[in-house]
Tab-separated table of C-alpha atoms in Angstrom:
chain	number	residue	atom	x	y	z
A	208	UNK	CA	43.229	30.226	62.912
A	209	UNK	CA	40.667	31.470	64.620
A	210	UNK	CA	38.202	29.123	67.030
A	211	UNK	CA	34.969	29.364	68.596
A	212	UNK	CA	33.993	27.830	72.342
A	213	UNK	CA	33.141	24.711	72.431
A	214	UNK	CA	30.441	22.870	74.135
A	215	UNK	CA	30.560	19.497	75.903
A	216	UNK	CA	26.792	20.003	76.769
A	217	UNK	CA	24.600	16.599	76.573
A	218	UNK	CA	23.173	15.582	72.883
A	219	UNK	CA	19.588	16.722	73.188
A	220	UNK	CA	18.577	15.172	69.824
A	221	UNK	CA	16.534	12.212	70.088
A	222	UNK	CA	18.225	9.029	69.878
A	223	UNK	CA	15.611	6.492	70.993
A	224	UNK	CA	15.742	3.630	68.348
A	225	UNK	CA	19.484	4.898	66.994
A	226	UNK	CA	21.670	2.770	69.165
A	227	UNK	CA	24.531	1.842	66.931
A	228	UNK	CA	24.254	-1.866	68.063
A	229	UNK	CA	21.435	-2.666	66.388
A	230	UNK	CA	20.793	-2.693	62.873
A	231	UNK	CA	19.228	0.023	60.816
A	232	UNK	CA	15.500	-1.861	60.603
A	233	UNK	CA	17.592	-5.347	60.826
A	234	UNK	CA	19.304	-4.141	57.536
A	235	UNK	CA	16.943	-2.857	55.741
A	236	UNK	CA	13.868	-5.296	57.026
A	237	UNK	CA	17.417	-7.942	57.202
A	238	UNK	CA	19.384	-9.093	54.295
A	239	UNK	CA	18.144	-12.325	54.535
A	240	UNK	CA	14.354	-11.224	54.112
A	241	UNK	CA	15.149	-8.824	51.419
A	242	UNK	CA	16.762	-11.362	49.515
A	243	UNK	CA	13.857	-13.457	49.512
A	244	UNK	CA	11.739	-10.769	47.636
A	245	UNK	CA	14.549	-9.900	45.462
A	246	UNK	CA	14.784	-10.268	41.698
A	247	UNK	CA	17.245	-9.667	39.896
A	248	UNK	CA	17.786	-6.675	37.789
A	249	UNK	CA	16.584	-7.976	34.987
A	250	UNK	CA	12.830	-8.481	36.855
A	251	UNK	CA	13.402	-5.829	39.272
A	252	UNK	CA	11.046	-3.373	37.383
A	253	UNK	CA	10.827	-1.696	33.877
A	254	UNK	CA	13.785	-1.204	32.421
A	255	UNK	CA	15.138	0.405	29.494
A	256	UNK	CA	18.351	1.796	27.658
A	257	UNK	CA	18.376	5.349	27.264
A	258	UNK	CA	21.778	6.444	25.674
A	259	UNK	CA	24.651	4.883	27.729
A	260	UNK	CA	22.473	4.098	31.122
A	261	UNK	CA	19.607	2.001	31.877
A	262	UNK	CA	16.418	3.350	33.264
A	263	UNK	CA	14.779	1.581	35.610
A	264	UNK	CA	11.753	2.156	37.004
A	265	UNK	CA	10.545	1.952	40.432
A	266	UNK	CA	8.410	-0.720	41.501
A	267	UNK	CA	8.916	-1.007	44.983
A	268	UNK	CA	11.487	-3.888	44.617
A	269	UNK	CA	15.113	-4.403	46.414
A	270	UNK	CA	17.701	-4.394	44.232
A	271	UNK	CA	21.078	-6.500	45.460
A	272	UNK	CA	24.604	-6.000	44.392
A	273	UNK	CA	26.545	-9.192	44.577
A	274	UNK	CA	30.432	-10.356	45.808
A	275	UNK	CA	32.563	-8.650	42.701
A	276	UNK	CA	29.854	-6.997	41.159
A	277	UNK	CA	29.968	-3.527	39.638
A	278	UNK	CA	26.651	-2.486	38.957
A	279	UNK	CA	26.778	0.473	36.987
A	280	UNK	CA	24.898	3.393	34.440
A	281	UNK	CA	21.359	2.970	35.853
A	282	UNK	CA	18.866	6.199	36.504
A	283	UNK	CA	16.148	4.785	39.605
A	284	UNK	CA	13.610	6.600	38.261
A	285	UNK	CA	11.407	7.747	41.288
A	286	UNK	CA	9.048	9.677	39.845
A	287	UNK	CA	5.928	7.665	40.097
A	288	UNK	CA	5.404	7.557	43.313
A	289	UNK	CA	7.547	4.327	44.253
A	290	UNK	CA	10.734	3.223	45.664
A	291	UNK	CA	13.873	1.258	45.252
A	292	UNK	CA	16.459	-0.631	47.858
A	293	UNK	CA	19.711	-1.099	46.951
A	294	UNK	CA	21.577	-3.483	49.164
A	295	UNK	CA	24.807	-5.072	49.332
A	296	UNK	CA	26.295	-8.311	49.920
A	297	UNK	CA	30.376	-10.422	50.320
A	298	UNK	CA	32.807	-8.018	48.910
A	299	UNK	CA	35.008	-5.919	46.115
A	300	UNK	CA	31.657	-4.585	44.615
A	301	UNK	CA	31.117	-1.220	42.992
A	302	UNK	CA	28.315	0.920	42.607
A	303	UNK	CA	29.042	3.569	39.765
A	304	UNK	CA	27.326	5.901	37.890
A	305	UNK	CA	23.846	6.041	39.507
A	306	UNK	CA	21.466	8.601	39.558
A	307	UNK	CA	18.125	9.013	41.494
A	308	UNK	CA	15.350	10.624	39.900
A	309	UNK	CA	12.695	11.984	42.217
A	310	UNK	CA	11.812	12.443	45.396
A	311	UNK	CA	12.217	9.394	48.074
A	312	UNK	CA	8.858	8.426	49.108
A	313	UNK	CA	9.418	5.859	52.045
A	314	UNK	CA	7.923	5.168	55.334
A	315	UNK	CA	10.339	6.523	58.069
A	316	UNK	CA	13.328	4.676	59.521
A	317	UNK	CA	14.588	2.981	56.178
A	318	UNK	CA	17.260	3.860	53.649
A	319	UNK	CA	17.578	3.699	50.211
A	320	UNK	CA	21.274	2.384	50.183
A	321	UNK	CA	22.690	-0.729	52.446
A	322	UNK	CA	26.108	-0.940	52.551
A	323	UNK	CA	28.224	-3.653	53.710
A	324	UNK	CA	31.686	-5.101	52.660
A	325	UNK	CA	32.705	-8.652	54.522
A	326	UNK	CA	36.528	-8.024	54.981
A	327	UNK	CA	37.766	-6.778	50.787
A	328	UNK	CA	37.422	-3.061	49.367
A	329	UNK	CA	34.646	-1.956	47.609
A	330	UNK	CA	33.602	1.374	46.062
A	331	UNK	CA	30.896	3.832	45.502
A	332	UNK	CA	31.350	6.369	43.143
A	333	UNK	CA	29.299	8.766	40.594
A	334	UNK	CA	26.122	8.724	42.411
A	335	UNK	CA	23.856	11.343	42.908
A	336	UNK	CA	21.186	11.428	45.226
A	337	UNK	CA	20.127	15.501	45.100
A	338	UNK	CA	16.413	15.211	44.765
A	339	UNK	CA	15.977	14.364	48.232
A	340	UNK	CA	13.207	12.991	50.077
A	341	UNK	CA	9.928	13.923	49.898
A	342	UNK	CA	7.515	15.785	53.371
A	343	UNK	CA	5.914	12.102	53.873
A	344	UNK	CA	9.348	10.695	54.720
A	345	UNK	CA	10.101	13.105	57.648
A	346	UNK	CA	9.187	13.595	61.302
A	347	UNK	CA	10.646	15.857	63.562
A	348	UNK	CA	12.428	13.319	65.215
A	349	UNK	CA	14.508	12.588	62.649
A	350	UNK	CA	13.114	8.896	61.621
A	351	UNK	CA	13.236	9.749	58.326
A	352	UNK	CA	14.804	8.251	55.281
A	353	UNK	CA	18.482	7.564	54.929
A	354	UNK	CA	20.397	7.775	52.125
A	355	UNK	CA	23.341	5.031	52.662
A	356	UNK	CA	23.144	2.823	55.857
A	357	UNK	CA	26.441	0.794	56.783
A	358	UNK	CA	25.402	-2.145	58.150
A	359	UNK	CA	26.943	-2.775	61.543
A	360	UNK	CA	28.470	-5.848	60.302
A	361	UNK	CA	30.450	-4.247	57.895
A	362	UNK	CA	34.245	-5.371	58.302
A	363	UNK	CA	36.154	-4.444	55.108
A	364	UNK	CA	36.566	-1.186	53.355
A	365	UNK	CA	34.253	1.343	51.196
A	366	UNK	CA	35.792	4.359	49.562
A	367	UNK	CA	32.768	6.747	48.780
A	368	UNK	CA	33.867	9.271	45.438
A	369	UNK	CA	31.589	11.994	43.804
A	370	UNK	CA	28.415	11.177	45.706
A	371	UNK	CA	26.204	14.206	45.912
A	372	UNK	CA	22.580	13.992	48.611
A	373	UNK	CA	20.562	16.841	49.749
A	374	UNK	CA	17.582	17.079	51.091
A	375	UNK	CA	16.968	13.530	52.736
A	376	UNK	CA	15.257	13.842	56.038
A	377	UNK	CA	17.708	11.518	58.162
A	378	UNK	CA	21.469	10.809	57.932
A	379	UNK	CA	22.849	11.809	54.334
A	380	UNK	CA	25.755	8.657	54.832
A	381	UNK	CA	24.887	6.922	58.334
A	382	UNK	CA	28.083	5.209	58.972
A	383	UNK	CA	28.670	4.769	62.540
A	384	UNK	CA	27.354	1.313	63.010
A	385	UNK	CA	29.781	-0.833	62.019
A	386	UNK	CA	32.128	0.792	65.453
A	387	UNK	CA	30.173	-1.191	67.699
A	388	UNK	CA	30.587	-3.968	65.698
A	389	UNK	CA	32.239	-4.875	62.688
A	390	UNK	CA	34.837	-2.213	62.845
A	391	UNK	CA	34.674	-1.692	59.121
A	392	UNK	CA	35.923	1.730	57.306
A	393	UNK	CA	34.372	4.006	55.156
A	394	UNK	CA	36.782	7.006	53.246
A	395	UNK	CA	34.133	9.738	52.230
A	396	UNK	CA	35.693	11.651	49.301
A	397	UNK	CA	35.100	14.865	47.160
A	398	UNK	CA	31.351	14.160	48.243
A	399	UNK	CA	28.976	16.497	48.713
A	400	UNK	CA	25.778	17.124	51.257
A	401	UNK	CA	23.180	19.518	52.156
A	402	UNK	CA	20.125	19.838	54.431
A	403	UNK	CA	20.047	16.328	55.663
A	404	UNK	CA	18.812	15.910	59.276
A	405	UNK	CA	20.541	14.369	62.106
A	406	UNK	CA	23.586	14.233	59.880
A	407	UNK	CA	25.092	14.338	56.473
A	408	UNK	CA	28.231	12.470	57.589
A	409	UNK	CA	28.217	10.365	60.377
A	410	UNK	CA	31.378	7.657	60.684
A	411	UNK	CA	32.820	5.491	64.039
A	412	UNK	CA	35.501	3.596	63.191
A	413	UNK	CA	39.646	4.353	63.196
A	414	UNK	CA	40.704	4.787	59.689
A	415	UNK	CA	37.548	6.364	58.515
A	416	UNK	CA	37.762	9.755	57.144
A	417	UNK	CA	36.089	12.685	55.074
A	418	UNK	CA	38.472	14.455	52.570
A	419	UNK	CA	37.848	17.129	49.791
A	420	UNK	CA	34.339	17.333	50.984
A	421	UNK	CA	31.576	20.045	51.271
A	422	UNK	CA	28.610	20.087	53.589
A	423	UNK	CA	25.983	23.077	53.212
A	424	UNK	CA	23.008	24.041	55.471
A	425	UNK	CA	20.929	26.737	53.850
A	426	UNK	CA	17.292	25.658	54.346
A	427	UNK	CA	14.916	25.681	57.144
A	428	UNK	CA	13.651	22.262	58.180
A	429	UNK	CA	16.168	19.488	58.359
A	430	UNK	CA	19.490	21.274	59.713
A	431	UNK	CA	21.785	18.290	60.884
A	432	UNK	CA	24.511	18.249	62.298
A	433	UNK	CA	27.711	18.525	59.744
A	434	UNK	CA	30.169	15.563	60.836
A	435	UNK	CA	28.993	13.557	63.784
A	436	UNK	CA	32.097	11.144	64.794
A	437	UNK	CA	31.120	8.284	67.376
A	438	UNK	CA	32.996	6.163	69.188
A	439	UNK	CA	35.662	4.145	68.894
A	440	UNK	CA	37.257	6.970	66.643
A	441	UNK	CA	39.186	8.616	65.670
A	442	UNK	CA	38.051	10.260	62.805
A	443	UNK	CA	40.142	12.598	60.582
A	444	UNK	CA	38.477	15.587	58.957
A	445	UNK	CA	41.077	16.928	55.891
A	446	UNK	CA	40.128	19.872	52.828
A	447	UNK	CA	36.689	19.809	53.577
A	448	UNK	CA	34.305	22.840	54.147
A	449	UNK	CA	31.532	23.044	56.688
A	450	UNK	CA	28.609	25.665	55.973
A	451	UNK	CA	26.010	25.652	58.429
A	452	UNK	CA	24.623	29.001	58.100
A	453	UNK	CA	24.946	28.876	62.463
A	454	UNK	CA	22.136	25.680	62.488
A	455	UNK	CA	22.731	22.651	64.392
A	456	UNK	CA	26.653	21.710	65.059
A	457	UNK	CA	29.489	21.798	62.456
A	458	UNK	CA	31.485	19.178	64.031
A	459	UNK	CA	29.738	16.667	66.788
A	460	UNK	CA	32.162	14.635	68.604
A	461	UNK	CA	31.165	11.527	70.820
A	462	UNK	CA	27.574	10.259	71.468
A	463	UNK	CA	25.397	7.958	73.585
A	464	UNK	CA	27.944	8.280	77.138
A	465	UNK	CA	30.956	7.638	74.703
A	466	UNK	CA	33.830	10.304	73.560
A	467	UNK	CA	35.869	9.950	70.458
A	468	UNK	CA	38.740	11.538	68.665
A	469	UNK	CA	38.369	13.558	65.737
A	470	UNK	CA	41.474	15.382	63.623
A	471	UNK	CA	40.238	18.205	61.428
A	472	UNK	CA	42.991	19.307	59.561
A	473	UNK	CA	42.866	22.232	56.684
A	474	UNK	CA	38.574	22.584	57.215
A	475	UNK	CA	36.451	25.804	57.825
A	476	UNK	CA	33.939	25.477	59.454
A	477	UNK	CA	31.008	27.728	60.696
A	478	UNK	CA	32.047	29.639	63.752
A	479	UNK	CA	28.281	29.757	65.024
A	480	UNK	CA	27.493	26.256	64.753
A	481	UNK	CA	31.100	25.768	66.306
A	482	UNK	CA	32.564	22.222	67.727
A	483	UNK	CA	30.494	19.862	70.406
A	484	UNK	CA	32.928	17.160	72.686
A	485	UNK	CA	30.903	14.750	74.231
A	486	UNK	CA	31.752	12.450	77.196
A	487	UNK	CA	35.424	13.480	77.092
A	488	UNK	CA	35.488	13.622	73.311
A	489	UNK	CA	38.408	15.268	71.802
A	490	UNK	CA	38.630	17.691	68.521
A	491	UNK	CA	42.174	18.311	67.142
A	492	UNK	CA	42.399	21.017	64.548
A	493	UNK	CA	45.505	21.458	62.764
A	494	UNK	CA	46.769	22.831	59.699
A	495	UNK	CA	45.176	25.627	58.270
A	496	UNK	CA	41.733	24.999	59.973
A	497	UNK	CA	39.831	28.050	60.510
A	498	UNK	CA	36.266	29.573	61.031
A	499	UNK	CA	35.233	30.775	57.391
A	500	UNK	CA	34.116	28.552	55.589
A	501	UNK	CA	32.808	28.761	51.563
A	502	UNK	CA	30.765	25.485	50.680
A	503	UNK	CA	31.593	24.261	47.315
A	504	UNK	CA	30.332	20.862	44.571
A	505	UNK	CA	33.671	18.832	44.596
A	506	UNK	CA	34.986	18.412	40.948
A	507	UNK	CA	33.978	15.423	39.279
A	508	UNK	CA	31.003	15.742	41.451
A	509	UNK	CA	27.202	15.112	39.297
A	510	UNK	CA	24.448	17.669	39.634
A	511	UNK	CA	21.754	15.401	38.242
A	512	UNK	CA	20.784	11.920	37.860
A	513	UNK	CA	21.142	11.602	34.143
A	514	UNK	CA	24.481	13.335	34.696
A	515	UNK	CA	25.835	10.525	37.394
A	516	UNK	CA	24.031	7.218	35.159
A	517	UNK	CA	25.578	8.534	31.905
A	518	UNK	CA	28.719	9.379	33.623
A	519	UNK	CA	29.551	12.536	31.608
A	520	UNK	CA	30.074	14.465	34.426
């Protein structure tokens, strides 16, 4: 098993307006605003059945997914221009088979997904989120567009299944927040992620974990990091596959003056990128953990939107 040094050097990406503590744009603009201008699916846009999903077009609206809900088979279809918010609310809801057609057009420091569960289980799985967003929705700073945003309040459980982003120029699944806060738990698995800044998979809270999971960086421009775990921690890393093509950091530990734990058990990772503790941060590798790693699409995993809304992946 071979390792690389390590660096406990300061983060020198910018984190002015990141603090964990406060809410990603109050929640998307806050819950309780977006609510206001919310309709309901059925006014949320044009909308039409298209074999076994519905297609609905982007209007600019907010789209919420309700206590028990599963909200399912439905292509966002992005490709005039516009943009859709998907938020949650209460818990036990599930998001399957969604797919995102075209590029994310946003202003910067938003996301397209809010997630939150208040103390249940809920689940997000088939999605795919591959087309990215588009050059207005970047800066170099990294306030770009998220793809899913746990808000900090956040105090149940979300497993995350067969979710594919790329190409989104902030966090790929931002969900640290809730550490300061909520202490909620998020279980990334057999997801996949490529050339996302600051991130692709970014988690804070014991019991949270990434499993069966690929990241890739082969693309100039928005080279996050690969796993960034904050504190409280820790974080276990298991089966997963880190290609970074030597950009950025395969595995970030600790951020903001506070160290964390992380367990990365049976991952490759890129040697060159290598591992970064932070304020006393801590990264365990066990297992057959090693430097060479080969970035693959998880099985089950959708390569296109139609793919993930029909479900026939």
């Amino acid at each position: 098993m071979a390792q690389n040094p390590r660096t406990s050097e300061t983060d020198t990406t910018p984190t002015t307006g990141r603090n964990d503590g406060l809410s990603r744009r109050s929640y998307v603009r806050s819950v309780a605003a977006a609510a206001a201008a919310v309709t309901s699916f059925g006014a949320a846009g044009t909308a039409s059945a298209q074999g076994d999903y519905e297609v609905i077009e982007a209007s600019g609206q907010t789209i919420t997914v309700g206590d028990g809900e599963t909200w399912e088979n439905k292509l966002l279809d992005l490709t005039n221009g516009q943009d859709v918010v998907v938020v949650t609310e209460g818990s036990d809801w599930t998001i399957r088979n969604v797919g995102v057609k075209g590029r994310n057009t946003s202003g910067t420091g938003s996301s397209m997904f809010g997630i939150s569960d208040a103390g249940g289980s809920s689940t997000i799985e088939n999605v795919y989120l591959g087309d990215g967003s588009d050059e207005r929705n970047g800066s170099s700073s990294g306030h770009g567009q998220t793809a899913f945003w746990a808000n900090p309040e956040h105090s149940g459980h979300i497993d995350m299944k067969n979710v594919n982003i790329q190409n989104f120029a902030d966090n790929a699944v931002y969900g640290s927040a809730p550490g300061n806060a909520g202490g909620g738990t998020i279980h990334i698995d057999r997801c996949f992620a490529a050339n996302c800044y600051v991130s692709h998979f970014r988690l804070a809270t014991a019991g949270s974990k990434v499993t069966n999971s690929s990241v890739l960086v082969d693309q100039e421009g928005y080279a996050g990091r690969g796993i960034w775990a904050w504190a409280p921690g820790p974080i276990e890393v298991e089966n997963c596959q880190i290609s970074m093509n030597g950009q950025n950091t395969a595995i970030d530990a600790g951020a903001n003056g506070k160290g964390t734990e992380v367990v990365l058990r049976d991952t490759d990772y890129d040697e060159q990128a290598g591992i970064a503790e932070h304020a006393g941060s801590n990264v365990r590798l066990e297992g057959d953990s090693g430097t060479d790693p080969e970035a693959f699409m998880p099985e089950g995993t959708p390569t296109s939107a139609e793919e993930a809304a029909s479900g026939s992946n």
